Coordinates of C-alpha atoms in Angstrom, one line a residue:
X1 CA 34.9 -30.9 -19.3
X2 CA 38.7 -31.9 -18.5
X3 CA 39.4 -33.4 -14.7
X4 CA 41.2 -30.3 -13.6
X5 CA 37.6 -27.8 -14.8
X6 CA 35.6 -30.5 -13.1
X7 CA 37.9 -30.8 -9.8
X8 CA 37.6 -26.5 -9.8
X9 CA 33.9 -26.6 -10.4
X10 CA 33.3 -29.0 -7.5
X11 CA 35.7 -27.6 -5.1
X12 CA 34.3 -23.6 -6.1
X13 CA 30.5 -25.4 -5.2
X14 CA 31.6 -27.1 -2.0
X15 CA 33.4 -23.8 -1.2
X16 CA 29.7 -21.8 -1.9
X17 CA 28.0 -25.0 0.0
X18 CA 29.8 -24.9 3.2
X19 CA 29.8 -20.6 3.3
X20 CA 25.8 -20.8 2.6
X21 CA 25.5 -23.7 5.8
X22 CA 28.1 -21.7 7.9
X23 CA 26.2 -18.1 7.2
X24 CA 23.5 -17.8 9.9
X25 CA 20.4 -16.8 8.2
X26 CA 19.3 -13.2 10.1
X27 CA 15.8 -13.5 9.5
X28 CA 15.6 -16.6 11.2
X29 CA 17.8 -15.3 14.4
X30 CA 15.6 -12.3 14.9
X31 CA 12.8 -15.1 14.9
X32 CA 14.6 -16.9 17.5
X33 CA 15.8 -14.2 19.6
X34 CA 12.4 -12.0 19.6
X35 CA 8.6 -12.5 20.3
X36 CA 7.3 -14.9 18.2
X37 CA 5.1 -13.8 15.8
X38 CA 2.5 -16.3 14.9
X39 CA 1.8 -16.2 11.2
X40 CA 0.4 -18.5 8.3
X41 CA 1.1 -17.9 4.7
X42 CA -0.4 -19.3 1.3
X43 CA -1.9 -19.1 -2.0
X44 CA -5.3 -18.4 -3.1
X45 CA -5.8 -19.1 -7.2
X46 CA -7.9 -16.3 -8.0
X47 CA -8.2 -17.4 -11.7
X48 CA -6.6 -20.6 -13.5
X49 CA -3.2 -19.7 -13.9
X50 CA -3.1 -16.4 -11.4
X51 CA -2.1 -17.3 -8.2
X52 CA -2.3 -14.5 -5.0
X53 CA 0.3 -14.7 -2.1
X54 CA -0.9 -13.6 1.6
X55 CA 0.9 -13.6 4.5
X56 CA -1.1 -13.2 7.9
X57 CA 0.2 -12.4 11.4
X58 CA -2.0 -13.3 14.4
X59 CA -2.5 -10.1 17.1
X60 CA 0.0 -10.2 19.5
X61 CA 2.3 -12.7 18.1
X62 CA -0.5 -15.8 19.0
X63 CA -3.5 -17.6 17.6
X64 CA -5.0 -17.3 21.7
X65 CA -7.9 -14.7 21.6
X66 CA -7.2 -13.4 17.9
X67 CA -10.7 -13.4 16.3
X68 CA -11.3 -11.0 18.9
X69 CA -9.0 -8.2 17.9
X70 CA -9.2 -6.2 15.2
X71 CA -8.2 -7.6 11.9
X72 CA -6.7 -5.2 9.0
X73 CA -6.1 -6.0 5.3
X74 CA -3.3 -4.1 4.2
X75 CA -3.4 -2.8 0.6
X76 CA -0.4 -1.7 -0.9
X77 CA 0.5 0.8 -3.8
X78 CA 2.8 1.2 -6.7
X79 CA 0.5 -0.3 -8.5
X80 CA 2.8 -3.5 -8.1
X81 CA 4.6 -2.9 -4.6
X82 CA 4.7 -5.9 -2.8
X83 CA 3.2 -6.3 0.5
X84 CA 4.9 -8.8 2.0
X85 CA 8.0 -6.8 1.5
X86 CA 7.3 -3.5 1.7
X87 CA 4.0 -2.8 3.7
X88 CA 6.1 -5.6 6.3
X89 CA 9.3 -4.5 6.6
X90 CA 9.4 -1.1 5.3
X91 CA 6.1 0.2 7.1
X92 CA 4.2 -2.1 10.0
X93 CA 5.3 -5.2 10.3
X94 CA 7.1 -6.6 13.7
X95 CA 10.3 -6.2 12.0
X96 CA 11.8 -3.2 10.4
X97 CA 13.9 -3.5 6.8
X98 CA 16.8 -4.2 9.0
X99 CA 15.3 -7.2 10.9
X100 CA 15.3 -5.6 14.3
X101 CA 12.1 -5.4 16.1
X102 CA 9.6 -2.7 15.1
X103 CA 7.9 -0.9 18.4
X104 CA 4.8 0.7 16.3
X105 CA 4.1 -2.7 14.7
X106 CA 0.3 -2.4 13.8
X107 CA 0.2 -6.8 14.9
X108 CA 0.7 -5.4 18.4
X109 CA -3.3 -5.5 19.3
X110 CA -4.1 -5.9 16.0
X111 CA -4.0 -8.8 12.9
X112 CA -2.7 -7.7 9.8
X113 CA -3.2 -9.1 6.9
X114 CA -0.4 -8.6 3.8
X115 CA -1.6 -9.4 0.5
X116 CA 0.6 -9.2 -2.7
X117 CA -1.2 -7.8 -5.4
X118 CA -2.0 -7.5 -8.1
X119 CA -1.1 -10.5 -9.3
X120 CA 2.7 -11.2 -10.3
X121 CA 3.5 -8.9 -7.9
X122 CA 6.3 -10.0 -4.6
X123 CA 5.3 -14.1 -3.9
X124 CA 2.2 -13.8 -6.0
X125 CA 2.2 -15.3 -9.8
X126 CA 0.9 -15.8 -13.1
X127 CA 1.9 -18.3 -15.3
X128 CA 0.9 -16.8 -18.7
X129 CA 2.0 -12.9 -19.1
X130 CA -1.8 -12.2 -20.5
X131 CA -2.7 -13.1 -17.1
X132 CA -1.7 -10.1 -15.6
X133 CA -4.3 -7.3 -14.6
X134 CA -5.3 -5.1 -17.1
X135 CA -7.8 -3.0 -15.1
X136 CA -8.7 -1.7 -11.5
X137 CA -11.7 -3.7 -11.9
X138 CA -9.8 -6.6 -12.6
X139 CA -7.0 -6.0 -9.4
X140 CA -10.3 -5.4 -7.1
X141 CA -11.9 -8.7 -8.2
X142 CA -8.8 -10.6 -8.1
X143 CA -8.2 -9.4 -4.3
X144 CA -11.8 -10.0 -3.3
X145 CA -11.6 -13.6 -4.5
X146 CA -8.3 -13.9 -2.3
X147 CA -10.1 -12.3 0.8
X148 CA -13.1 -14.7 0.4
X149 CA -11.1 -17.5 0.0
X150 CA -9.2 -16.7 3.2
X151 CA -12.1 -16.4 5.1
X152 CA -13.3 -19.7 4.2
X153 CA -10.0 -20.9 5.5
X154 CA -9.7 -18.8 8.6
X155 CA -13.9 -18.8 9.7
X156 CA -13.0 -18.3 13.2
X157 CA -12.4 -14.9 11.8
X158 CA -15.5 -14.0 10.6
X159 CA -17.2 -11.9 12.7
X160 CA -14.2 -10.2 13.9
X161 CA -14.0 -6.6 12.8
X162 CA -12.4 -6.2 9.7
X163 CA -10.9 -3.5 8.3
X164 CA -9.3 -1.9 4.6
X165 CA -6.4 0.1 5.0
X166 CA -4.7 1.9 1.9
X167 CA -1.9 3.4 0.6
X168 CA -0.9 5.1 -2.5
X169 CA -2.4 3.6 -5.5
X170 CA -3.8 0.8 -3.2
X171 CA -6.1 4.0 -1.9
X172 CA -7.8 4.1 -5.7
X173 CA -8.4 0.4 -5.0
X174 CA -9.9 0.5 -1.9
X175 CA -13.2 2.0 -2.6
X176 CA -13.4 0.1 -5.5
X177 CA -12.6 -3.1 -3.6
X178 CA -14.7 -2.2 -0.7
X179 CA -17.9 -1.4 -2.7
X180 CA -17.6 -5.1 -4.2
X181 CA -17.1 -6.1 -0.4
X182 CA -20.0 -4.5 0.5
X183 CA -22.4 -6.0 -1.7
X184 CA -20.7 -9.1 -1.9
X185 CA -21.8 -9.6 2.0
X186 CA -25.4 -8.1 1.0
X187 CA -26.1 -10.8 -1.1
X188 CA -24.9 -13.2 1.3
X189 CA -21.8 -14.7 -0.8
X190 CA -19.3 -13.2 1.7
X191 CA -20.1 -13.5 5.5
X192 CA -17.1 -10.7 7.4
X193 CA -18.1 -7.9 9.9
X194 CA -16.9 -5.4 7.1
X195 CA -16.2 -2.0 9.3
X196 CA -14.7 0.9 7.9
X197 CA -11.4 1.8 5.6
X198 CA -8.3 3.7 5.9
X199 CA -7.1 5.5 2.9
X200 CA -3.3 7.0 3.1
X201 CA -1.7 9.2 0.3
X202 CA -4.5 8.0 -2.3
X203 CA -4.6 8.5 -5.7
X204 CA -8.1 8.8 -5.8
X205 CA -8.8 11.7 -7.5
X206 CA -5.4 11.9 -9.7
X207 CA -6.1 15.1 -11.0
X208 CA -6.4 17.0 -7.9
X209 CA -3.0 16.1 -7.1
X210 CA -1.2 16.5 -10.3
X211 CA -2.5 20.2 -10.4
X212 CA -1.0 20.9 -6.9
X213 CA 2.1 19.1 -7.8
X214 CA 4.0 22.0 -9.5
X215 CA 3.4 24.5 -7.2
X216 CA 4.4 22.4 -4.3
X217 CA 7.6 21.6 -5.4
X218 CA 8.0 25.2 -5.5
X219 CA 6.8 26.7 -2.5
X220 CA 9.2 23.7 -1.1
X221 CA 11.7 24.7 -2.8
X222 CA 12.1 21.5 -5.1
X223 CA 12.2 23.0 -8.7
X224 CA 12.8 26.9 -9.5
X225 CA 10.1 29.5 -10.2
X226 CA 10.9 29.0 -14.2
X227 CA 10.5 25.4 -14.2
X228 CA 7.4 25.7 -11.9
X229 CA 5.7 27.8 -14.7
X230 CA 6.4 25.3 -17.5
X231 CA 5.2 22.6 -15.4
X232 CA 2.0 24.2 -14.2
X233 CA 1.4 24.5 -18.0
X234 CA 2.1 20.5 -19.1
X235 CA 0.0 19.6 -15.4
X236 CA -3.2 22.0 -17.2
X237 CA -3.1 20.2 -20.1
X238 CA -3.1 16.6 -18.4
X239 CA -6.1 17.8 -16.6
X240 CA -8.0 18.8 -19.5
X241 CA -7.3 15.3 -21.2
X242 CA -8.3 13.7 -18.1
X243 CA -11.4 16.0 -17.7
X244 CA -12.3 14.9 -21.1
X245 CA -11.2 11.7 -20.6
X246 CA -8.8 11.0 -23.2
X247 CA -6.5 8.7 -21.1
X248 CA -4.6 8.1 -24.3
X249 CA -3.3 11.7 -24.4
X250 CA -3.1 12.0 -20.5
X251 CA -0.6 8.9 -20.1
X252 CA 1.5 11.1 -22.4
X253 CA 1.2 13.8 -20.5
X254 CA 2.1 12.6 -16.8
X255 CA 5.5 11.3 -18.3
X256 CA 6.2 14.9 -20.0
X257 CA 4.9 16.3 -16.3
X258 CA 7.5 13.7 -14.6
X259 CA 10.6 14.2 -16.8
X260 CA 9.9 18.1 -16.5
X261 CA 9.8 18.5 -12.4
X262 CA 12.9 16.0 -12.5
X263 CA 15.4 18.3 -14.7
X264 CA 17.0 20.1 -11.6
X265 CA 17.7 16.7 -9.9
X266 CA 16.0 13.7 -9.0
X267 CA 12.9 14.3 -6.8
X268 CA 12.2 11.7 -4.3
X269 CA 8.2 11.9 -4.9
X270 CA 7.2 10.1 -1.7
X271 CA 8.8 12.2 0.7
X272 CA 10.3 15.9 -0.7
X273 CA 13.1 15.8 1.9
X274 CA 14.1 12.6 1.5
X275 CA 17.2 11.5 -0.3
X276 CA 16.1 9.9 -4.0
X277 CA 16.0 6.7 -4.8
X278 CA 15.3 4.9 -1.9
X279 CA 18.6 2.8 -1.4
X280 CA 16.6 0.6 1.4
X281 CA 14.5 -0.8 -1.1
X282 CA 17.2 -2.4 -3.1
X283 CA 18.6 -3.9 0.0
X284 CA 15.1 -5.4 1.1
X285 CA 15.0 -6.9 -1.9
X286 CA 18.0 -8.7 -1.4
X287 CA 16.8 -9.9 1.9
X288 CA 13.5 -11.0 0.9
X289 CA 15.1 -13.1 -1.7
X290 CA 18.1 -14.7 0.7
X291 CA 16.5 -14.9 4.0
X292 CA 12.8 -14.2 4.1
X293 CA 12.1 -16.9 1.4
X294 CA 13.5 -19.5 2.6
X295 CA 11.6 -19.2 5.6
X296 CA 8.4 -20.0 3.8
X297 CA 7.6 -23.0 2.5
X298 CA 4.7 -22.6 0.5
X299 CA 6.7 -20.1 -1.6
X300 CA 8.2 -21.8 -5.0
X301 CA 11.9 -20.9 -3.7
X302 CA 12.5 -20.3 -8.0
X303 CA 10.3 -17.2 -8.0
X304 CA 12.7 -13.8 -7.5
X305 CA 11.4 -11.3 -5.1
X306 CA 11.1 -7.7 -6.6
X307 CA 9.6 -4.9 -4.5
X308 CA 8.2 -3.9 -7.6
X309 CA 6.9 -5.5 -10.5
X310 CA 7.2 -3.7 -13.7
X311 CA 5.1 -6.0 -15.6
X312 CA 2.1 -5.7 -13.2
X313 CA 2.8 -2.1 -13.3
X314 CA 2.9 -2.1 -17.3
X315 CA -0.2 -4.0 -17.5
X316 CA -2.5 -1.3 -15.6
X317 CA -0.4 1.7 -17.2
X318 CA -3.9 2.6 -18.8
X319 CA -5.7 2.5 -15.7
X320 CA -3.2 4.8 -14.0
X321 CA -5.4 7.9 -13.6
X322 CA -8.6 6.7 -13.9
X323 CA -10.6 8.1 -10.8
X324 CA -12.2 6.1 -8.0
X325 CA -14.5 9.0 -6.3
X326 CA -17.8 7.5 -7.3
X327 CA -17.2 4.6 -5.7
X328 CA -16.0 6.7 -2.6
X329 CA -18.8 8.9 -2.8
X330 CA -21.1 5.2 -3.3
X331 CA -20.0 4.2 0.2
X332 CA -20.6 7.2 1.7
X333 CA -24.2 7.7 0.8
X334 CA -25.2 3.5 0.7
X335 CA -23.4 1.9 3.6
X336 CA -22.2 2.4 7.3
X337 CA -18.5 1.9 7.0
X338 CA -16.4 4.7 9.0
X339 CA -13.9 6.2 6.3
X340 CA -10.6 8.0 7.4
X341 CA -8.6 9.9 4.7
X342 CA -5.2 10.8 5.9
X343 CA -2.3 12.7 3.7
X344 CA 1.4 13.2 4.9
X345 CA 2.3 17.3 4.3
X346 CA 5.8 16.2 2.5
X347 CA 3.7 14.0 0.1
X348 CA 4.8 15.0 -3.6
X349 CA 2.9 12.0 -5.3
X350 CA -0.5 13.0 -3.4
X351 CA 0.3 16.5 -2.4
X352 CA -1.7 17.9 0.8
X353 CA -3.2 20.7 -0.7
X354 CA -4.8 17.8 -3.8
X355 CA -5.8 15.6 -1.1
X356 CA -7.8 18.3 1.2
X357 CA -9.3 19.7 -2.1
X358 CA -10.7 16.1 -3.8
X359 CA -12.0 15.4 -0.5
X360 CA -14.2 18.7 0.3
X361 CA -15.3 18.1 -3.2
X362 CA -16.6 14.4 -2.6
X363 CA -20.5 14.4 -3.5
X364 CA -22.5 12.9 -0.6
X365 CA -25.1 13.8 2.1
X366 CA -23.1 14.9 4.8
X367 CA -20.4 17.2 2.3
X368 CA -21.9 20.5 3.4
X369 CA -21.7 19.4 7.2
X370 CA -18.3 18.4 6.7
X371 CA -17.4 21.5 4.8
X372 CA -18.3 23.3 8.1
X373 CA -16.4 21.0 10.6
X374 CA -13.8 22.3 12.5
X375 CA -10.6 21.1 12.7
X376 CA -8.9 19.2 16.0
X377 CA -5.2 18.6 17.0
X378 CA -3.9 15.2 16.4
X379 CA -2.2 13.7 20.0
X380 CA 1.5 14.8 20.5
X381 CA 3.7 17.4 19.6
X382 CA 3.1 19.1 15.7
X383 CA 1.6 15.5 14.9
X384 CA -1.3 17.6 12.7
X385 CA -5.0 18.0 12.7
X386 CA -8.0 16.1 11.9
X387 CA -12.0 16.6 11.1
X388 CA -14.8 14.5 11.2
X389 CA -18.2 14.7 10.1
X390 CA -20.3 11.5 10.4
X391 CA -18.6 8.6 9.0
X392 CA -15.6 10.4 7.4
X393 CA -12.1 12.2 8.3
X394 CA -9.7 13.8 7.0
X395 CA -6.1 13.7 8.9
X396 CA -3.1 16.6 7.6
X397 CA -0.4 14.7 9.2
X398 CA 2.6 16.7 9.6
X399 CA 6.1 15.2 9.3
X400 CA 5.4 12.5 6.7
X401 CA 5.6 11.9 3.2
X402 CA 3.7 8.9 1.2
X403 CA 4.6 6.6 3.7
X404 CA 2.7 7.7 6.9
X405 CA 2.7 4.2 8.9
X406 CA 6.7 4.7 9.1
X407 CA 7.4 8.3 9.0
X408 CA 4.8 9.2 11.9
X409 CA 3.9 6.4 13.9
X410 CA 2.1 8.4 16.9
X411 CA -0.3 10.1 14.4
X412 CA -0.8 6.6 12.1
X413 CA -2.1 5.2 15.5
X414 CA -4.4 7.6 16.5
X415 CA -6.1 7.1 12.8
X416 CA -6.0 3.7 13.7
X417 CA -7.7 4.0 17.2
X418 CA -9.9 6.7 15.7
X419 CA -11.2 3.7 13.0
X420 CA -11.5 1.3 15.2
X421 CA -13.8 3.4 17.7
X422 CA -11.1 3.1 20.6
X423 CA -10.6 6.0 22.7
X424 CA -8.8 9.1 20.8

């Protein structure tokens, strides 16, 4: 390198040195200038080489009191979202995607616990590619090691009531995760005050929802009556090969489904009335990797921040629609945990209409009570309905897509309070 290259080079970095030091980071301003949020952050290896990320925010902003609020573990979607990203900015953490504060936070009253998953997702990482889960079984175990292991940490916490709450894929998880739970505390390995679980937009039952899929988009006016036919016919087919359960054929199938319903214009599946893709996203991204991860310094500042990982989602691309009803229908009959299943009505990845009909169909000792219950209005104005039979409910929220905490607060709350056996 000649003198003049050099002289550039070190001049360019100074240059980059002195606008990085002279930019004000905004993360850590809305820190300063806001409530501040108490929160710890760390790894838990949940097998040699795969190492799980959680971020946890004390109730209220402070470790005073705490253990005696509510405490929810958040469990995100995709699969291969990223908690600490998405569920935090984008849905109920104390600061929206722009880093202004959020008023429906869920850590007002409550804990939350972010936890990014499965591994090689967001913060979390795996330091061999083969590492990656291959299986819901293996996601559930991994996150159940990494809720242990923070109880162990945090034991002030354990007989606080705990809480799952779901979204999306991370709803097909959830029963899964909170059967293992659930035992795991009857044979005294785990000691929590286990409560209940929120499911939202869940891809429990994935046929139900790709049949309904098609003739949504229609009646919404999404795709045209022609195109609505042909993908009626492709969404029979996958069921059949999911009925039979040849996955092999059905994987095939869901990307023929998903190229047809896109070929009148890109279909923003989370939310029909939303613009597609979701620019935010991108732009949280950026964020997370120039001020949020600085801000944490257990993070390895080397690993890049995605809000999605493609190779965690690759890896359980033959798990995609496998079901998780029996393990619904397993804590419905053999434990005491209250259950809510909610459903935004602009949902195209879990349509309404797939969501009411897996649920009705749910095999357990209260279904034909439940059938039979009527429905009630959800607090405020067009905010939905609800019905509850036992230890399960079923919310039709109105207004919201995939992403219910966000897109209707007032009714999200009401679940919440409804869960947690506050006043509704």
């Amino acid at each position: 390198m000649n003198l003049f290259v050099l002289w550039i080079w070190m001049a360019t970095a100074i240059c980059v040195m002195a606008d990085t030091a002279d930019e004000e980071n905004p993360y850590i301003k809305a820190l300063k200038n806001n409530k501040q949020w108490h929160n710890v952050h760390g790894y838990v290896q949940v097998r040699p080489g795969a190492h799980m990320f959680y971020w946890f925010f004390f109730a209220n902003g402070t470790r005073i009191n705490a253990h005696h609020k509510p405490l929810i573990i958040w469990i995100q979607g995709g699969p291969g979202f990223a908690a600490s990203g998405v569920g935090n900015f984008a849905e109920m953490g104390p600061f929206h995607m722009n880093l202004q504060p959020r008023n429906h936070t869920w850590v007002k009253e409550r804990n939350v616990l972010f936890i990014d998953h499965p591994v090689g997702t967001g913060f979390s990482y795996v330091t061999n590619s083969s590492l990656y889960a291959k299986t819901d079984r293996d996601m559930a175990m991994d996150l159940a090691r990494a809720i242990k292991m923070f109880f162990r940490r945090h034991k002030e916490f354990r007989h606080t009531p705990t809480y799952l709450f779901s979204q999306s894929y991370g709803g097909k998880i959830c029963p899964r995760l909170a059967y293992y739970l659930h035992t795991a505390i009857e044979k005294k390995s785990l000691k929590i005050n286990f409560k209940g679980i929120g499911i939202g937009g869940g891809w429990v039952d994935p046929k139900e929802s790709i049949l309904v899929q098609p003739e949504f988009l229609h009646l919404s006016g999404g795709i045209d009556r022609n195109l609505y036919l042909s993908s009626a016919k492709v969404a029979k087919q996958l069921v059949r090969a999911l009925e039979t359960e040849d996955y092999a054929q059905a994987d095939i199938l869901d990307d023929v489904l998903f190229s047809t319903l896109n070929k009148q214009g890109e279909i923003n599946f989370n939310n029909v009335y939303a613009p597609s893709p979701y620019p935010d996203l991108e732009e949280l991204q950026n964020k997370m990797n120039r001020y949020v991860k600085p801000s944490l310094s257990m993070v390895n500042q080397t690993i890049k921040w995605q809000y999605l990982s493609t190779e965690a989602y690759e890896s359980l691309k033959k798990s995609f629609l496998v079901p998780s009803v029996s393990f619904l229908e397993a804590l419905l009959d053999k434990t005491k945990l209250k259950i809510a299943i909610y459903n935004g009505n602009l949902d195209v990845v879990t349509p309404l209409g797939g969501a009411s009909n897996w649920v009705h169909k749910l095999k357990w000792h209260g279904a034909a009570d439940f059938a039979k219950a009527k429905r009630k209005r959800i607090r405020g104005t067009r905010n939905g309905y609800y019905k509850e039979m036992k230890r399960l409910s079923f919310w039709w929220v109105f207004g919201a897509g995939h992403w219910v905490p966000e897109e209707n607060p007032e009714a999200m709350k009401q679940i919440l309070d409804y869960v947690m056996d506050e006043t509704v």
